[in-house]
Amino acid sequence: MFPNVRMRRLRSGKIRNLVRETKLSVDDLIYPIFVDENTDSPVEVRSMEGIMRLPLSEVADEAKAIADLGINGVILFGIPSKKDEVGSSAYGDEDIVQQATREIKEELGKDLLVITDVCMCEYTSHGHCGIVDLKSKDVINDETLPILGQIAVSHARAGADMVAPSGMMDGMIGAIRNSLDNENFENIPIMSYAAKYSSCFYGPFRDAADSGYSFGDRSTYQMDPANSNEALREVELDIMEGADIVMVKPALPYLDIIRRIKDEFRMPTAAYNVSGEYSMIKAAAANGWLDGDKAMYESLLSIKRAGADMILTYFAKELAMMLQD
């Protein structure tokens, strides 16, 4: 008790560093890359300052710059030149993510981890994450699963080190695991978007990935933001189906979910610091309302403190440079 106990004794100078409980490292970071089949030069995403859609010709150079910063991995999102109702541009050997994966692996080999997003929303004309019954406007879960398996196998065949299914289809992890194993890709890990909420914070991503939906929303297959126990059920099911890493998305509004999942399952746990979280800080900093660098660092630190082992974030390059300095 005071005056014998003075908590401030450990808060000055280098002592503060010694007792710090949570530390951010460049090893914690995964950087998203958008590869656009429709452009020959980088195009800045309107709602995401500093984030580009890249042509295939520049992907390897971008990946090398990321690796040179010490960042361990990237996750690839593709914007195809053609879309249709069944997302057929998602799983061809010469489709955009497959080509980008080969370009990066040929340039960097094992020096950079390539993770690929396995979903259909960027590739479907309606913008939903699976096959749709156009009469009822329902996303048909079970018919979608084989296609997700095809996408994952095509990514692995192109050289992806890890696949990351994000569509929140029931049974998707088991279907993808079976498809990979049947094609002798049993050593390719799966990072599951296991607790992905139906969130308003994805808005800028839809500009970046051209993945807006033409009707309805995604609330019938993404999680209700009001639910916490359901997240644990979702994660447990994905682990049982073969997920190697589980993810919570978004991150900042769901720090409690990250903590609950980490405490319950002790699994490698990722969190996606999503586009809306990024753009809010960028907009506030541009208006002089926040110190952008400090807000970035504090927000990412909070995600790590909540229990995330790895953070997918558009701030990855900026944070890596900050940590180097």
Coordinates of C-alpha atoms in Angstrom, one line a residue:
M1 CA 0.0 0.0 0.0
F2 CA 1.0 3.6 -0.6
P3 CA 3.5 5.0 0.4
N4 CA 5.5 1.8 0.4
V5 CA 4.1 0.8 -3.0
R6 CA 4.6 3.4 -5.7
M7 CA 3.7 2.1 -9.1
R8 CA 5.4 5.1 -10.8
R9 CA 8.9 3.7 -9.8
L10 CA 8.8 1.4 -12.8
R11 CA 7.6 3.9 -15.4
S12 CA 10.7 6.1 -16.0
G13 CA 13.5 5.8 -18.5
K14 CA 14.8 2.4 -19.5
I15 CA 13.1 0.8 -16.6
R16 CA 9.8 1.3 -18.5
N17 CA 11.2 -0.8 -21.3
L18 CA 12.3 -3.6 -19.0
V19 CA 8.9 -4.2 -17.6
R20 CA 6.9 -3.8 -20.8
E21 CA 4.5 -6.7 -21.1
T22 CA 3.7 -6.5 -24.9
K23 CA 6.0 -5.7 -27.7
L24 CA 5.3 -5.2 -31.4
S25 CA 7.8 -6.8 -33.9
V26 CA 8.1 -6.8 -37.6
D27 CA 7.7 -10.6 -37.3
D28 CA 4.1 -10.0 -36.3
L29 CA 3.1 -8.4 -39.6
I30 CA 1.4 -9.6 -42.8
Y31 CA 0.9 -7.1 -45.6
P32 CA -2.1 -7.3 -48.0
I33 CA -1.4 -6.8 -51.7
F34 CA -4.1 -6.1 -54.3
V35 CA -3.2 -7.4 -57.8
D36 CA -5.3 -5.9 -60.6
E37 CA -5.6 -7.6 -64.0
N38 CA -7.1 -4.4 -65.4
T39 CA -4.3 -1.9 -65.0
D40 CA -0.8 -1.4 -66.3
S41 CA 0.3 1.0 -63.6
P42 CA -0.4 1.4 -59.8
V43 CA -3.7 2.9 -58.9
E44 CA -4.3 4.4 -55.5
V45 CA -7.4 3.1 -53.7
R46 CA -9.7 6.1 -53.3
S47 CA -10.6 5.4 -49.7
M48 CA -7.3 4.1 -48.5
E49 CA -4.5 6.6 -48.6
G50 CA -1.2 5.1 -49.8
I51 CA -2.7 1.7 -50.7
M52 CA -2.4 0.7 -54.4
R53 CA -3.9 -1.7 -56.8
L54 CA -0.8 -3.1 -58.6
P55 CA -0.4 -4.5 -62.0
L56 CA 1.1 -8.0 -62.3
S57 CA 4.3 -6.5 -63.7
E58 CA 5.0 -4.7 -60.4
V59 CA 4.0 -7.4 -57.9
A60 CA 7.4 -9.0 -57.5
D61 CA 9.1 -5.6 -57.0
E62 CA 6.6 -4.7 -54.3
A63 CA 7.1 -8.1 -52.6
K64 CA 10.8 -7.6 -52.6
A65 CA 10.5 -4.2 -51.0
I66 CA 8.2 -5.7 -48.3
A67 CA 10.7 -8.5 -47.7
D68 CA 13.6 -6.0 -47.4
L69 CA 11.7 -4.3 -44.6
G70 CA 11.8 -7.6 -42.7
I71 CA 8.1 -8.4 -43.0
N72 CA 7.6 -12.2 -43.2
G73 CA 4.5 -12.5 -45.4
V74 CA 2.0 -11.0 -47.7
I75 CA -1.6 -12.0 -48.4
L76 CA -2.8 -11.6 -52.0
F77 CA -6.1 -10.4 -53.3
G78 CA -6.9 -10.4 -57.0
I79 CA -9.1 -8.2 -59.2
P80 CA -9.9 -10.2 -62.4
S81 CA -10.7 -8.8 -65.8
K82 CA -13.8 -10.9 -66.1
K83 CA -16.5 -11.8 -63.5
D84 CA -19.4 -14.2 -63.7
E85 CA -22.0 -15.7 -61.5
V86 CA -19.8 -18.6 -60.4
G87 CA -16.4 -16.9 -60.0
S88 CA -14.7 -18.9 -62.7
S89 CA -11.7 -16.5 -62.9
A90 CA -10.8 -17.5 -59.3
Y91 CA -9.3 -21.0 -59.9
G92 CA -7.5 -21.1 -63.3
D93 CA -3.8 -21.7 -63.4
E94 CA -3.4 -18.5 -65.4
D95 CA -5.7 -16.3 -63.3
I96 CA -4.4 -13.2 -61.6
V97 CA -3.6 -14.5 -58.0
Q98 CA -2.0 -17.6 -59.4
Q99 CA 0.2 -15.6 -61.7
A100 CA 1.1 -13.2 -58.9
T101 CA 2.0 -16.0 -56.6
R102 CA 4.4 -17.5 -59.2
E103 CA 6.0 -14.1 -59.9
I104 CA 6.7 -13.5 -56.2
K105 CA 7.9 -17.1 -55.5
E106 CA 10.2 -17.0 -58.6
E107 CA 11.7 -13.7 -57.3
L108 CA 11.9 -14.4 -53.6
G109 CA 11.5 -18.1 -53.0
K110 CA 11.5 -18.8 -49.3
D111 CA 12.4 -15.2 -48.4
L112 CA 8.7 -14.2 -48.3
L113 CA 5.6 -16.1 -47.2
V114 CA 2.9 -15.9 -49.8
I115 CA -0.6 -16.4 -48.3
T116 CA -3.6 -16.3 -50.7
D117 CA -7.1 -15.3 -49.9
V118 CA -9.6 -18.0 -50.8
C119 CA -13.0 -16.5 -51.5
M120 CA -15.2 -15.7 -54.5
C121 CA -16.5 -12.2 -53.8
E122 CA -13.8 -10.5 -56.0
Y123 CA -14.7 -12.9 -58.9
T124 CA -18.5 -13.1 -58.9
S125 CA -20.6 -10.7 -60.8
H126 CA -23.0 -10.4 -57.8
G127 CA -20.2 -9.8 -55.3
H128 CA -21.2 -12.5 -52.9
C129 CA -18.8 -15.1 -51.4
G130 CA -20.4 -18.2 -53.0
I131 CA -22.8 -19.6 -55.5
V132 CA -26.1 -17.7 -55.4
D133 CA -29.6 -18.8 -56.2
L134 CA -30.6 -15.7 -58.2
K135 CA -34.3 -16.3 -57.6
S136 CA -34.2 -16.5 -53.8
K137 CA -31.0 -14.4 -53.5
D138 CA -29.6 -17.0 -51.1
V139 CA -25.9 -17.9 -51.0
I140 CA -25.9 -21.7 -51.4
N141 CA -23.4 -23.0 -48.9
D142 CA -22.8 -26.6 -50.0
E143 CA -22.5 -25.9 -53.7
T144 CA -19.8 -23.3 -52.9
L145 CA -17.5 -25.8 -51.0
P146 CA -16.1 -27.7 -54.0
I147 CA -15.2 -24.4 -55.7
L148 CA -13.4 -23.2 -52.6
G149 CA -11.4 -26.4 -52.8
Q150 CA -10.6 -25.8 -56.4
I151 CA -9.4 -22.3 -55.7
A152 CA -7.2 -23.5 -52.8
V153 CA -5.6 -26.2 -54.9
S154 CA -4.9 -23.8 -57.8
H155 CA -3.2 -21.4 -55.3
A156 CA -1.1 -24.3 -53.9
R157 CA -0.2 -25.4 -57.3
A158 CA 1.1 -21.9 -58.2
G159 CA 3.3 -22.0 -55.1
A160 CA 1.3 -20.4 -52.3
D161 CA 2.8 -21.2 -48.8
M162 CA -0.6 -20.9 -47.1
V163 CA -4.2 -20.5 -48.0
A164 CA -6.7 -18.3 -46.1
P165 CA -10.4 -19.0 -46.7
S166 CA -12.5 -16.0 -45.9
G167 CA -16.0 -16.8 -47.1
M168 CA -17.5 -18.0 -43.8
M169 CA -19.1 -21.0 -45.5
D170 CA -20.0 -23.8 -43.1
G171 CA -17.7 -26.7 -43.7
M172 CA -15.2 -24.7 -45.8
I173 CA -12.1 -25.8 -43.9
G174 CA -12.9 -29.5 -44.1
A175 CA -13.6 -29.2 -47.9
I176 CA -10.4 -27.3 -48.5
R177 CA -8.3 -29.6 -46.4
N178 CA -9.7 -32.6 -48.2
S179 CA -9.1 -31.0 -51.6
L180 CA -5.5 -30.0 -50.7
D181 CA -4.7 -33.5 -49.3
N182 CA -6.2 -35.3 -52.3
E183 CA -3.8 -33.3 -54.5
N184 CA -0.7 -34.0 -52.3
F185 CA -0.7 -30.6 -50.7
E186 CA -1.1 -32.0 -47.2
N187 CA 1.7 -29.7 -45.9
I188 CA 0.0 -26.5 -47.0
P189 CA -1.5 -24.8 -43.9
I190 CA -4.9 -23.2 -43.7
M191 CA -5.4 -19.8 -42.0
S192 CA -9.1 -19.7 -41.4
Y193 CA -11.1 -16.5 -41.2
A194 CA -12.9 -18.3 -38.4
A195 CA -14.6 -15.5 -36.7
K196 CA -15.4 -13.0 -39.4
Y197 CA -18.1 -10.5 -38.5
S198 CA -20.6 -8.8 -40.8
S199 CA -19.0 -5.4 -40.2
C200 CA -19.3 -1.9 -41.6
F201 CA -15.5 -1.6 -41.3
Y202 CA -14.9 -3.4 -44.6
G203 CA -16.1 -0.5 -46.8
P204 CA -12.8 0.7 -48.1
F205 CA -11.7 -2.9 -48.9
R206 CA -14.6 -3.1 -51.4
D207 CA -13.1 -0.2 -53.2
A208 CA -9.7 -1.9 -53.2
A209 CA -10.8 -5.3 -54.3
D210 CA -13.8 -4.3 -56.3
S211 CA -15.9 -6.7 -54.2
G212 CA -19.1 -4.8 -53.5
Y213 CA -22.3 -6.8 -53.6
S214 CA -25.1 -6.1 -56.0
F215 CA -28.0 -7.0 -53.6
G216 CA -28.6 -7.7 -49.9
D217 CA -25.6 -8.0 -47.6
R218 CA -23.4 -10.7 -46.1
S219 CA -25.2 -11.0 -42.8
T220 CA -26.6 -14.5 -43.6
Y221 CA -23.1 -16.0 -43.6
Q222 CA -20.9 -13.6 -41.7
M223 CA -21.3 -13.2 -37.9
D224 CA -23.6 -10.9 -35.9
P225 CA -21.4 -8.3 -34.2
A226 CA -23.5 -8.8 -31.1
N227 CA -22.3 -12.4 -30.6
S228 CA -19.3 -13.6 -28.7
N229 CA -20.0 -17.2 -27.7
E230 CA -20.8 -18.0 -31.3
A231 CA -17.3 -17.0 -32.3
L232 CA -15.9 -19.7 -30.0
R233 CA -18.2 -22.3 -31.7
E234 CA -17.1 -21.1 -35.1
V235 CA -13.4 -21.4 -34.2
E236 CA -13.8 -24.8 -32.5
L237 CA -15.5 -26.2 -35.6
D238 CA -12.8 -24.9 -37.9
I239 CA -10.1 -26.4 -35.7
M240 CA -11.9 -29.7 -35.8
E241 CA -12.0 -29.5 -39.6
G242 CA -8.2 -28.9 -39.8
A243 CA -7.5 -25.1 -39.5
D244 CA -3.9 -24.5 -38.6
I245 CA -4.3 -20.8 -37.7
V246 CA -7.6 -19.0 -36.8
M247 CA -8.4 -15.4 -37.4
V248 CA -10.6 -12.7 -36.0
K249 CA -11.8 -10.0 -38.4
P250 CA -12.1 -7.0 -37.8
A251 CA -9.6 -6.5 -35.0
L252 CA -10.1 -3.3 -33.0
P253 CA -13.9 -3.6 -32.4
Y254 CA -13.4 -7.3 -31.5
L255 CA -10.4 -7.3 -29.1
D256 CA -12.5 -9.2 -26.6
I257 CA -13.1 -11.9 -29.1
I258 CA -9.4 -12.2 -29.8
R259 CA -8.7 -12.6 -26.1
R260 CA -11.4 -15.2 -25.6
I261 CA -10.3 -17.3 -28.5
K262 CA -6.6 -17.2 -27.5
D263 CA -7.4 -18.1 -23.9
E264 CA -9.8 -20.9 -24.9
F265 CA -7.9 -22.6 -27.7
R266 CA -4.2 -21.6 -27.3
M267 CA -4.0 -21.8 -31.1
P268 CA -1.9 -19.6 -33.4
T269 CA -4.3 -16.6 -33.7
A270 CA -4.4 -13.9 -36.3
A271 CA -6.3 -10.7 -36.4
Y272 CA -7.1 -8.6 -39.5
N273 CA -6.7 -4.8 -38.9
V274 CA -9.2 -4.1 -41.6
S275 CA -9.5 -1.3 -44.2
G276 CA -12.0 0.8 -42.2
E277 CA -9.7 0.8 -39.1
Y278 CA -6.8 1.9 -41.3
S279 CA -8.8 4.6 -43.1
M280 CA -10.2 6.1 -39.9
I281 CA -6.7 6.7 -38.6
K282 CA -5.5 8.0 -41.9
A283 CA -8.4 10.4 -42.2
A284 CA -8.1 11.6 -38.6
A285 CA -4.4 12.2 -39.0
A286 CA -4.9 14.1 -42.3
N287 CA -7.3 16.4 -40.4
G288 CA -4.9 17.0 -37.6
W289 CA -7.1 15.3 -35.0
L290 CA -4.7 12.5 -34.2
D291 CA -1.0 11.8 -34.4
G292 CA -1.1 9.2 -37.1
D293 CA 2.1 7.3 -36.2
K294 CA 1.2 7.1 -32.5
A295 CA -2.4 6.1 -33.3
M296 CA -1.1 3.4 -35.6
Y297 CA 1.3 2.0 -33.0
E298 CA -1.2 2.1 -30.2
S299 CA -3.9 0.4 -32.1
L300 CA -1.6 -2.4 -33.4
L301 CA -0.2 -2.8 -29.9
S302 CA -3.7 -3.3 -28.5
I303 CA -4.3 -6.1 -31.0
K304 CA -1.1 -7.8 -30.0
R305 CA -1.9 -7.3 -26.3
A306 CA -5.4 -8.9 -26.8
G307 CA -3.7 -12.1 -27.9
A308 CA -3.0 -12.0 -31.6
D309 CA 0.2 -13.7 -32.7
M310 CA 0.1 -12.1 -36.1
I311 CA -1.6 -9.0 -37.6
L312 CA -2.7 -8.5 -41.1
T313 CA -2.5 -4.8 -41.6
Y314 CA -2.2 -2.1 -44.2
F315 CA 0.1 -0.3 -41.8
A316 CA 2.7 -3.1 -42.0
K317 CA 5.2 -1.2 -44.1
E318 CA 4.9 2.0 -42.1
L319 CA 5.2 0.1 -38.8
A320 CA 8.2 -1.8 -40.1
M321 CA 10.0 1.4 -41.0
M322 CA 9.1 2.9 -37.6
L323 CA 10.5 -0.1 -35.8
Q324 CA 13.7 0.1 -37.8
D325 CA 14.1 3.8 -36.8

